[in-house]
Tab-separated table of C-alpha atoms and ligand atoms in Angstrom:
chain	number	residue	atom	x	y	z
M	11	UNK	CA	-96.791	-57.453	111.014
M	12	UNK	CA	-98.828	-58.843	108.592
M	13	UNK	CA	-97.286	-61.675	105.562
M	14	UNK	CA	-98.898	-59.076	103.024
M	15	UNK	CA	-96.999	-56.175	104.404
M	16	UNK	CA	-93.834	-57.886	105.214
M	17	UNK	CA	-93.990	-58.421	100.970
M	18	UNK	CA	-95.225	-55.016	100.289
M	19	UNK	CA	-91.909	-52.532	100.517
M	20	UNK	CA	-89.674	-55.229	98.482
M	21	UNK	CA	-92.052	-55.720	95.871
M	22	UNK	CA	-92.781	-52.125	95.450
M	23	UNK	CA	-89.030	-51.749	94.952
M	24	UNK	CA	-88.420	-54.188	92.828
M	25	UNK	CA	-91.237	-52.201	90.354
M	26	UNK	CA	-89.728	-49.117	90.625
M	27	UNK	CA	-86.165	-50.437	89.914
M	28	UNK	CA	-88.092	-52.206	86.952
M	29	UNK	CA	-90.191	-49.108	85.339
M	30	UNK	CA	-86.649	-46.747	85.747
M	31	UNK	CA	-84.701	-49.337	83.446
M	32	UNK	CA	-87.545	-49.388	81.454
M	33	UNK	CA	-87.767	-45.625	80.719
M	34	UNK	CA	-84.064	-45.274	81.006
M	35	UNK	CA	-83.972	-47.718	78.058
M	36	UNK	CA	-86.667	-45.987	76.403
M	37	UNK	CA	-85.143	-42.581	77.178
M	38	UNK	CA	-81.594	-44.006	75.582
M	39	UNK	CA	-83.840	-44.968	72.479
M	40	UNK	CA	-85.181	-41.260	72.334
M	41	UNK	CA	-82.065	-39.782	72.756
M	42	UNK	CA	-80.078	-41.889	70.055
M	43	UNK	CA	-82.931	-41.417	67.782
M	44	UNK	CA	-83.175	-37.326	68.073
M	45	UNK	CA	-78.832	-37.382	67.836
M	46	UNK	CA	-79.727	-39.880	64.323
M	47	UNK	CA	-81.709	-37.596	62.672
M	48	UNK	CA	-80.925	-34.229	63.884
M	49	UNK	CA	-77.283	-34.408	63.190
M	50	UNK	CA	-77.177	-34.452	59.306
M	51	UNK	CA	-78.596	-30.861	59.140
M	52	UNK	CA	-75.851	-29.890	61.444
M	53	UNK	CA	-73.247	-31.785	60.163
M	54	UNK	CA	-73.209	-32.070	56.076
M	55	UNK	CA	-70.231	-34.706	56.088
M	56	UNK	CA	-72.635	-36.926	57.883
M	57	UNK	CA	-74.252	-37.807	54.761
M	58	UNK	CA	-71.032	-39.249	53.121
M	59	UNK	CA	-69.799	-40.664	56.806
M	60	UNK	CA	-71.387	-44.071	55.819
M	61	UNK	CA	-68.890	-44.191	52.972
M	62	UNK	CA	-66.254	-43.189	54.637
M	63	UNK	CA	-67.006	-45.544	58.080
M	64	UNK	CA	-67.956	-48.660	56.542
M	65	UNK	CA	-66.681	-48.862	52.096
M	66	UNK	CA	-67.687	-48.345	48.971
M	67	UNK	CA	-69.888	-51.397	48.115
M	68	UNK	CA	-72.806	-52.372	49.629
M	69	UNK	CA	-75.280	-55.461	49.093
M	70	UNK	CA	-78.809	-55.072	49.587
M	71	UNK	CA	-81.492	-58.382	48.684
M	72	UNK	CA	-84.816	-57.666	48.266
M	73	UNK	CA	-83.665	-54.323	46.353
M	74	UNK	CA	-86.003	-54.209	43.252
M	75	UNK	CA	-88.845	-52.387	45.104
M	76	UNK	CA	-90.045	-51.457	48.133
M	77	UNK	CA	-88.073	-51.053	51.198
M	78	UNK	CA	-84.716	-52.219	49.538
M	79	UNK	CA	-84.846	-50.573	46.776
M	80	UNK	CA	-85.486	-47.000	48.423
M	81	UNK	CA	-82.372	-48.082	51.199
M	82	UNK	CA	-80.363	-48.744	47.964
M	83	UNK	CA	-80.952	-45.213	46.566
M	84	UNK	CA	-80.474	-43.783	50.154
M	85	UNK	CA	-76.762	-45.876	50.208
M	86	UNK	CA	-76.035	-44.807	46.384
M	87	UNK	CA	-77.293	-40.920	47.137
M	88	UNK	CA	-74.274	-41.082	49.467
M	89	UNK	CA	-71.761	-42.508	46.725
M	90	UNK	CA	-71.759	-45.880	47.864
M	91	UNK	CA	-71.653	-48.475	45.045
M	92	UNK	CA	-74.530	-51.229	45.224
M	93	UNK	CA	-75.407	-54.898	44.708
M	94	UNK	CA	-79.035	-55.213	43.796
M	95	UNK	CA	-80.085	-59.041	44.449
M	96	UNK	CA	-83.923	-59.983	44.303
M	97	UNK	CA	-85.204	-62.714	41.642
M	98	UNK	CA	-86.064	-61.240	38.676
M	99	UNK	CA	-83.923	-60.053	36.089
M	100	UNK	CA	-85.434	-57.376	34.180
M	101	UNK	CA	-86.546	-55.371	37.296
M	102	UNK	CA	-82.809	-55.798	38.390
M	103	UNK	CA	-81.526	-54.460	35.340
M	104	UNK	CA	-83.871	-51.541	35.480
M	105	UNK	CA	-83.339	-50.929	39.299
M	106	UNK	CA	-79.702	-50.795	38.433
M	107	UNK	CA	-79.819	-48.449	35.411
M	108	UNK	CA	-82.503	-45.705	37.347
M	109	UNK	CA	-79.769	-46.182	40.537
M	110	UNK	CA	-76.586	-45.582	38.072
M	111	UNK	CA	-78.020	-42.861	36.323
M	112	UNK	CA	-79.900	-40.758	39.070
M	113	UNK	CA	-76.551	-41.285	41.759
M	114	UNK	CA	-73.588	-41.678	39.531
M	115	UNK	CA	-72.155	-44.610	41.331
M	116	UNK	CA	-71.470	-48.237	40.091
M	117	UNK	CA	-73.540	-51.352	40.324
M	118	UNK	CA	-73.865	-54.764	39.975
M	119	UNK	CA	-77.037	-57.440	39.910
M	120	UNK	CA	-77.400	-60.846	41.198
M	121	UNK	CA	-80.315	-62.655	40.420
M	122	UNK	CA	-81.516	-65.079	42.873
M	123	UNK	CA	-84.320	-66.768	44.857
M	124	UNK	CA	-83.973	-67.175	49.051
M	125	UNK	CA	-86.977	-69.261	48.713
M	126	UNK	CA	-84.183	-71.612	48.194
M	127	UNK	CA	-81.761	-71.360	50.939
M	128	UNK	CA	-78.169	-71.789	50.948
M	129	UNK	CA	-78.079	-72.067	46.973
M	130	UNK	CA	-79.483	-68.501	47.174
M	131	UNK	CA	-75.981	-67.401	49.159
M	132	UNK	CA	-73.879	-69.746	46.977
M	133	UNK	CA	-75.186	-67.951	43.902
M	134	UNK	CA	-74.970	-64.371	45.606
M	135	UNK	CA	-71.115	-65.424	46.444
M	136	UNK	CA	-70.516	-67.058	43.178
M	137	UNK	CA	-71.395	-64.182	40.938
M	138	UNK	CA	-69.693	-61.178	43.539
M	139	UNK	CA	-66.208	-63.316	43.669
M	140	UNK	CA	-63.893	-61.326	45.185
M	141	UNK	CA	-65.502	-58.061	45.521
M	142	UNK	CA	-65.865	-57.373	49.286
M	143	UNK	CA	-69.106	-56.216	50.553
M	144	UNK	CA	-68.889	-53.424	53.298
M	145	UNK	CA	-72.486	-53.124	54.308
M	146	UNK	CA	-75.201	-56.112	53.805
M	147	UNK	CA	-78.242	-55.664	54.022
M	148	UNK	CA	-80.729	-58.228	55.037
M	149	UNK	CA	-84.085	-56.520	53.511
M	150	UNK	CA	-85.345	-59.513	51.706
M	151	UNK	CA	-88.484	-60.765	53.621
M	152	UNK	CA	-91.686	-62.367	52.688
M	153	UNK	CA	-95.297	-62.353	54.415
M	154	UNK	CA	-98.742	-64.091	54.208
M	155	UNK	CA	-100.810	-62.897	51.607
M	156	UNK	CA	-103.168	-61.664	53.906
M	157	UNK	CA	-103.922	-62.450	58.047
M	158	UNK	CA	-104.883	-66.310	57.475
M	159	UNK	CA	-104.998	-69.332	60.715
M	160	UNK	CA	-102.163	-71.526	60.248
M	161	UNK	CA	-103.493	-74.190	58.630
M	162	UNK	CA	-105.090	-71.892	55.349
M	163	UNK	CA	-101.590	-70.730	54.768
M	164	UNK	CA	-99.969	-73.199	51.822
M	165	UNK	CA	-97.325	-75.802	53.133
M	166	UNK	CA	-95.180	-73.775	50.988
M	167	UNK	CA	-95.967	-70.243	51.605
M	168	UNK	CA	-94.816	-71.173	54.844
M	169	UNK	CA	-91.552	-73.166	53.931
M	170	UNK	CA	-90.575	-69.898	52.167
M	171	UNK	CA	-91.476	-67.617	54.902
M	172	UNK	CA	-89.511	-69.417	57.092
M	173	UNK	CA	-85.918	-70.303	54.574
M	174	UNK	CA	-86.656	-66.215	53.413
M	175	UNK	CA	-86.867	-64.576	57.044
M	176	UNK	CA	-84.925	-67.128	58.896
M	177	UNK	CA	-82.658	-69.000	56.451
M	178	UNK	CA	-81.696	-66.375	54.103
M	179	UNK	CA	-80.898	-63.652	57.128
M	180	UNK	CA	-78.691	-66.296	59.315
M	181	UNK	CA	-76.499	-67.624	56.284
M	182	UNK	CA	-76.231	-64.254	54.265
M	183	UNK	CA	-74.562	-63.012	57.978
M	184	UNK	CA	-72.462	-66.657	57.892
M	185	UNK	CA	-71.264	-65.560	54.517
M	186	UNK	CA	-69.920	-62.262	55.037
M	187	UNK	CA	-69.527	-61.973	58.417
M	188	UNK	CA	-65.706	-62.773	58.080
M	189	UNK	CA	-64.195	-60.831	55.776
M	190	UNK	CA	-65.727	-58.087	57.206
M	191	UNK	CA	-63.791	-59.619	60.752
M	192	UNK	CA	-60.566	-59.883	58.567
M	193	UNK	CA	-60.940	-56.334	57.364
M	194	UNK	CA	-62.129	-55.041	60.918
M	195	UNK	CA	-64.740	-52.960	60.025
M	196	UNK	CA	-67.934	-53.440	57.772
M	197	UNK	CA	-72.075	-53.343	58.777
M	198	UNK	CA	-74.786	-55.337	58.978
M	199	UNK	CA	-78.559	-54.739	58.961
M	200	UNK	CA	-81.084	-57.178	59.478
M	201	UNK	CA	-84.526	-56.089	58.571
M	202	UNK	CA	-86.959	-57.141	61.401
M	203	UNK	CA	-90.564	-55.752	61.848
M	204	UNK	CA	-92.432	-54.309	64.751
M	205	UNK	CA	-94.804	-57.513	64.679
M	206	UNK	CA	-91.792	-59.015	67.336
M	207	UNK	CA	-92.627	-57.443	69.645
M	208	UNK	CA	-95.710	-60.051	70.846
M	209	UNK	CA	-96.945	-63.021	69.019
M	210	UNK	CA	-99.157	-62.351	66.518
M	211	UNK	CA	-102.213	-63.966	65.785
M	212	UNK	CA	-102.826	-64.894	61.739
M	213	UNK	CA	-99.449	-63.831	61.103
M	214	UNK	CA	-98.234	-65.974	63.879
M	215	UNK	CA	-95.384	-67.668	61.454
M	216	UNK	CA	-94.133	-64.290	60.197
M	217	UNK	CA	-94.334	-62.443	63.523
M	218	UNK	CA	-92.518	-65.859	64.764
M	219	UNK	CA	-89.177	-65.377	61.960
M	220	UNK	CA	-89.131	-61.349	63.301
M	221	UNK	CA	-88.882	-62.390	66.448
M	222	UNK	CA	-85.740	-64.550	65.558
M	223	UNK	CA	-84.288	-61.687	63.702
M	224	UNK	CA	-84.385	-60.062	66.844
M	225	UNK	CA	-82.298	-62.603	68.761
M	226	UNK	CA	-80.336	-63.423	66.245
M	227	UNK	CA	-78.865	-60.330	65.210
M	228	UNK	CA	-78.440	-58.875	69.018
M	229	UNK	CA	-76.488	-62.136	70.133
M	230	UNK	CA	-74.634	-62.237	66.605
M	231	UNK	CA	-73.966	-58.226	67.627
M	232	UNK	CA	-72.399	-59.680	71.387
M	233	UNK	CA	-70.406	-62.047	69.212
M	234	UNK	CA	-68.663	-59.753	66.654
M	235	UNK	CA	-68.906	-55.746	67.177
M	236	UNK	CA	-65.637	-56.280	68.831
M	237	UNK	CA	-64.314	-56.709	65.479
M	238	UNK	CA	-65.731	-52.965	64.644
M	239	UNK	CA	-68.640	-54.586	62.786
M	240	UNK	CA	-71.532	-52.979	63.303
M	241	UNK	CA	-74.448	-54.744	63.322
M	242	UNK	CA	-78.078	-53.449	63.501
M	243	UNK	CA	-81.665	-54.720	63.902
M	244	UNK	CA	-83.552	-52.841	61.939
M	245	UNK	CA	-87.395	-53.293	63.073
M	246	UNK	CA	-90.292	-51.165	60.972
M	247	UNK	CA	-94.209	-50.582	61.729
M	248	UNK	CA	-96.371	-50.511	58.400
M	249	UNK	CA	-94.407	-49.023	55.619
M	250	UNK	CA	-96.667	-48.582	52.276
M	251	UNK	CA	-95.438	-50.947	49.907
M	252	UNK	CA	-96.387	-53.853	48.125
M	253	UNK	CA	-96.263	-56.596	50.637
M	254	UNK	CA	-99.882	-54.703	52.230
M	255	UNK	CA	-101.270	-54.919	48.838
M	256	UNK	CA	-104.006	-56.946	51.034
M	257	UNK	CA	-104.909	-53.583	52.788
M	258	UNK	CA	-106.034	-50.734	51.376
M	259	UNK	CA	-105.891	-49.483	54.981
M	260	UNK	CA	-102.286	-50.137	54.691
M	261	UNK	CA	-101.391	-48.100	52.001
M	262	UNK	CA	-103.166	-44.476	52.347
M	263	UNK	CA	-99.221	-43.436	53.428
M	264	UNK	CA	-99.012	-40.710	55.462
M	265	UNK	CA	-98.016	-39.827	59.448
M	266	UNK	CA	-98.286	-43.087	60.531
M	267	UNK	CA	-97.388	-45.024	57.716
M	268	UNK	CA	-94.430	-43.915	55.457
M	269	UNK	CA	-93.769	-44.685	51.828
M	270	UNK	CA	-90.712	-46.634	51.057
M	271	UNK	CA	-88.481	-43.435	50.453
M	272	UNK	CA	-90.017	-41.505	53.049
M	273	UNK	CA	-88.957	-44.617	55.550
M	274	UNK	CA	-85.260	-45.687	54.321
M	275	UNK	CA	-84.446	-41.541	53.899
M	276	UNK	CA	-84.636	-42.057	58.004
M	277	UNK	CA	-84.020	-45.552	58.430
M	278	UNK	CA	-80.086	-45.006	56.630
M	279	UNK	CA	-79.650	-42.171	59.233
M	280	UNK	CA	-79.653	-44.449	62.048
M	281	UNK	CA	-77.183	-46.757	60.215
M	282	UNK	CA	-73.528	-46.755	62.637
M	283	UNK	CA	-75.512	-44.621	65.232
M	284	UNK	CA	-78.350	-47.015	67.067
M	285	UNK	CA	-77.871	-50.759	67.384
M	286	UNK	CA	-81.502	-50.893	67.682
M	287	UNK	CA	-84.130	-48.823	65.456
M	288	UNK	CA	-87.985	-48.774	64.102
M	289	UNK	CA	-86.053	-46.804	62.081
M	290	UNK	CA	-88.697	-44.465	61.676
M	291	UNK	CA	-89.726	-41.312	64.042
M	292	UNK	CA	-93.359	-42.296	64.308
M	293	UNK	CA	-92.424	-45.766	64.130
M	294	UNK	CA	-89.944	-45.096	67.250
M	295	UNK	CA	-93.245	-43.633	69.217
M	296	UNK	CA	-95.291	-46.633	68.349
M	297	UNK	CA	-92.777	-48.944	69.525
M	298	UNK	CA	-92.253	-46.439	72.688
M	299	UNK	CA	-96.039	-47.089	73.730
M	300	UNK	CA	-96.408	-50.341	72.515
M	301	UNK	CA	-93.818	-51.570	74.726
M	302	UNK	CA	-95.148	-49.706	77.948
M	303	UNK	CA	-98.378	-52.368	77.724
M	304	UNK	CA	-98.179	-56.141	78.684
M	305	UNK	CA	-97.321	-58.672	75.941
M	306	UNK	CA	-100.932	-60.670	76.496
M	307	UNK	CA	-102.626	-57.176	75.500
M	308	UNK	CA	-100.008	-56.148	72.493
M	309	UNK	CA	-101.293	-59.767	71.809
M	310	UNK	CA	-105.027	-58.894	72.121
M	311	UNK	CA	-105.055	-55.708	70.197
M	312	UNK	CA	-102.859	-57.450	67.250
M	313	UNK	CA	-105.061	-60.861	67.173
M	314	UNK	CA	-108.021	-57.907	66.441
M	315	UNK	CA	-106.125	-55.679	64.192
M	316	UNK	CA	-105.603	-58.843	62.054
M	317	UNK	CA	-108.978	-59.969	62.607
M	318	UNK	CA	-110.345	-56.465	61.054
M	319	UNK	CA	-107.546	-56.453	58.327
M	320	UNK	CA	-108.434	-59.752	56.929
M	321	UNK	CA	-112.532	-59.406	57.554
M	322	UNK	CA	-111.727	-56.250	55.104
M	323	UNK	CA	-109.831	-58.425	52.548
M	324	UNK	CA	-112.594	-61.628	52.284
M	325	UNK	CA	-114.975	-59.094	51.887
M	326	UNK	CA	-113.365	-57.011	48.917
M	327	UNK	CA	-112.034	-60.045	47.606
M	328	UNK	CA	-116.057	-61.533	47.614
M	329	UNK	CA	-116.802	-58.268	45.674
M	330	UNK	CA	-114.721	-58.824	42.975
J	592	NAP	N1	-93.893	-53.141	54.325
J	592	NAP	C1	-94.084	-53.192	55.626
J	592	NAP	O1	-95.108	-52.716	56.168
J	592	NAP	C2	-93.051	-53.827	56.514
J	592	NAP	C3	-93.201	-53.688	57.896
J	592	NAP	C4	-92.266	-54.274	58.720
J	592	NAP	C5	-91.195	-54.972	58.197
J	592	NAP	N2	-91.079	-55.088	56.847
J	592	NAP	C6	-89.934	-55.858	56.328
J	592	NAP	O2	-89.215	-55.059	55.408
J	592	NAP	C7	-88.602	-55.901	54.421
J	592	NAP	C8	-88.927	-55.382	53.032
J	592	NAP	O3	-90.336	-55.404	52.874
J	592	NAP	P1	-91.073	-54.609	51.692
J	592	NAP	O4	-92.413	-54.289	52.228
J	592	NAP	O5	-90.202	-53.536	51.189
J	592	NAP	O6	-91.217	-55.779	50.593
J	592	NAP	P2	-91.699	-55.669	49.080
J	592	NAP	O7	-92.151	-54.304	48.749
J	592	NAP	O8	-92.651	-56.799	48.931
J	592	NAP	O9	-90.347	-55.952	48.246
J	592	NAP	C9	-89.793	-57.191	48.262
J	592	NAP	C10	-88.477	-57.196	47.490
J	592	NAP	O10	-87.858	-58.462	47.691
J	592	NAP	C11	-87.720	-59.164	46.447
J	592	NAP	N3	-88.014	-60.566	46.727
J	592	NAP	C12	-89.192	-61.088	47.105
J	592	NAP	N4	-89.072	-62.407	47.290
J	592	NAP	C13	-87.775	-62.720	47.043
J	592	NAP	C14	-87.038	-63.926	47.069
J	592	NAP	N5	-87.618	-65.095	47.362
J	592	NAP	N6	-85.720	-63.883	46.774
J	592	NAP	C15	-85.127	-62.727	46.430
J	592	NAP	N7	-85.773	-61.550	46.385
J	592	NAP	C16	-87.092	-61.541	46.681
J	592	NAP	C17	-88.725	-58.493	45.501
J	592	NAP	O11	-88.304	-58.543	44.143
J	592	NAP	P3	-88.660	-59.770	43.161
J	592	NAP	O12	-90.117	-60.051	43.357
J	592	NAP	O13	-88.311	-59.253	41.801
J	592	NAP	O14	-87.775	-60.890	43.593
J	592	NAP	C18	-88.664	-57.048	45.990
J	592	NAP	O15	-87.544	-56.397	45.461
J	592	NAP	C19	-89.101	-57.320	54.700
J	592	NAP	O16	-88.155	-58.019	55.453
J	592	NAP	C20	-90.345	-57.094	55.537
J	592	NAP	O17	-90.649	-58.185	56.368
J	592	NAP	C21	-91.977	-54.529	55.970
């Protein structure tokens, strides 16, 4: 018998065990996903089971616009009181008043800046005092301003990137985390994105803080679900808001790419269901194929996509 043969049945074994936990995973995925979003048309109470499961207040940063601020409606539609915190003031105070009015529930705002690390927490602590938090939300994120090489991205642009995704996600978790242990229930979701699932080329320090999110949050998960916390990873494709204002190929919403509402009205169904979700049905297929290909090509095709999105932005940009 040839060496090459003698290699041949093991190796082929080895792939097939390797592709059937691979589509069993995927399958799981499917499965939890279809059970997420089917079952509040057959169940109404599911739509006030959050409140129920986890409290009545939630805190949400990064909740003036965007992604946060359409989860926070989704959480209030459902009766559950909110904590808006993002930096500015007036946009809290009229987040707050639209969210009060619209879902009859209660809410407070906390001003502050994760640019600036743990005095960011301290504040967010500071000003809740003893009002205990039953679902956090780690939305807050920040991005290049468009797909740039490392070294055109300011020193400081990337200091924030890094404290916002990174710092602010790790010690808002450290600050909460243990109550919700004491009390033995409570959720967590950390906002990731669907660039961690490769590196990504010019948005290689972004894609880089996902793909920490990722670790972090199913390791913290290993560490405290025992405690009935639930924690989730959270990890969207392109979702139309402002942080593509580079694009305008990023913004015509639609199948594949979901306005802020249309996203967290899914993305809050998954919540205490799936430990892991795009959040998103299309964003679930994307995520589905994307994973089926090897990491060097997810790497290829995003280096390109970049490469496009960014040739489209110097050239508008010239225009003007
Ligand atoms: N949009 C997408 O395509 C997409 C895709 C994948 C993942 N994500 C992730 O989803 C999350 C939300 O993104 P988004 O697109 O909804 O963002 P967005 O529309 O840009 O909204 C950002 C929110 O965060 C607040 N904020 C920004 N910087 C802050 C800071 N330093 N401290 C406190 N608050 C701050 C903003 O309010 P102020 O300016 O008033 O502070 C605003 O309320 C992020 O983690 C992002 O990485 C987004």
């Amino acid at each position: 018998m040839m060496m090459s043969e003698y290699y041949t049945l093991p190796l082929a074994v080895i792939g097939l065990i390797v592709i059937i936990l691979f589509l069993l995973d995927s399958i799981w995925n499917i499965l939890q996903t279809c059970r997420a979003l089917l079952s509040p048309l057959f169940l109404p109470a599911e739509e006030t089971s959050l409140l129920k499961k986890y409290g009545p207040w939630a805190l949400i940063t990064g909740s003036t616009d965007g992604i946060g601020k359409a989860y926070a409606c989704e959480l209030a539609k459902r009766g559950i009181n909110v904590v808006l915190v993002s930096r500015n003031e007036e946009r809290l105070k009229k987040t707050a008043e639209e969210i009060e009015t619209k879902y009859m529930v209660k809410t407070k705002t906390i001003a502050a800046d994760f640019s600036l690390g743990q005095k960011a927490v301290d504040t967010v602590k500071e000003k809740l005092g003893v009002l205990p938090i039953n679902i956090l939300v780690n939305n807050v994120g920040k991005q290049y301003e468009y797909p740039m090489y490392l070294s055109e991205v300011p020193e400081q642009d990337l200091l924030d990137i890094i404290s916002i995704n990174v710092g602010a996600v790790t010690m808002m978790c450290r600050a909460f985390i243990e109550d919700m242990k004491k009390r033995g229930s409570g959720a967590i979701v950390n906002v990731s994105s669907g660039s961690e699932l490769q590196p990504l080329p010019l948005m290689t320090v972004y894609a880089a803080t996902k793909a920490y999110i990722k670790s972090f949050t199913a390791a913290l998960r290993f560490e405290y679900s025992r405690y009935g916390i639930t924690i989730q990873h959270l990890a969207p494709f392109f979702v139309d808001t402002k942080m593509n204002a580079f694009s305008k190929k990023l913004q015509r919403n639609g199948f594949l790419i979901p306005d802020a509402e249309e996203y967290a009205k899914y993305a809050v169904m998954t919540l205490g269901k799936m430990d892991e979700s795009s959040g998103y049905w299309t964003h679930g297929i994307q995520t589905f194929f994307t994973k089926f290909s090897p990491v060097w090509l997810r790497t290829y095709v995003g280096a390109h996509i970049n490469l496009n999105l960014r040739k489209d932005y110097l050239l508008n940009r010239n225009k003007q």
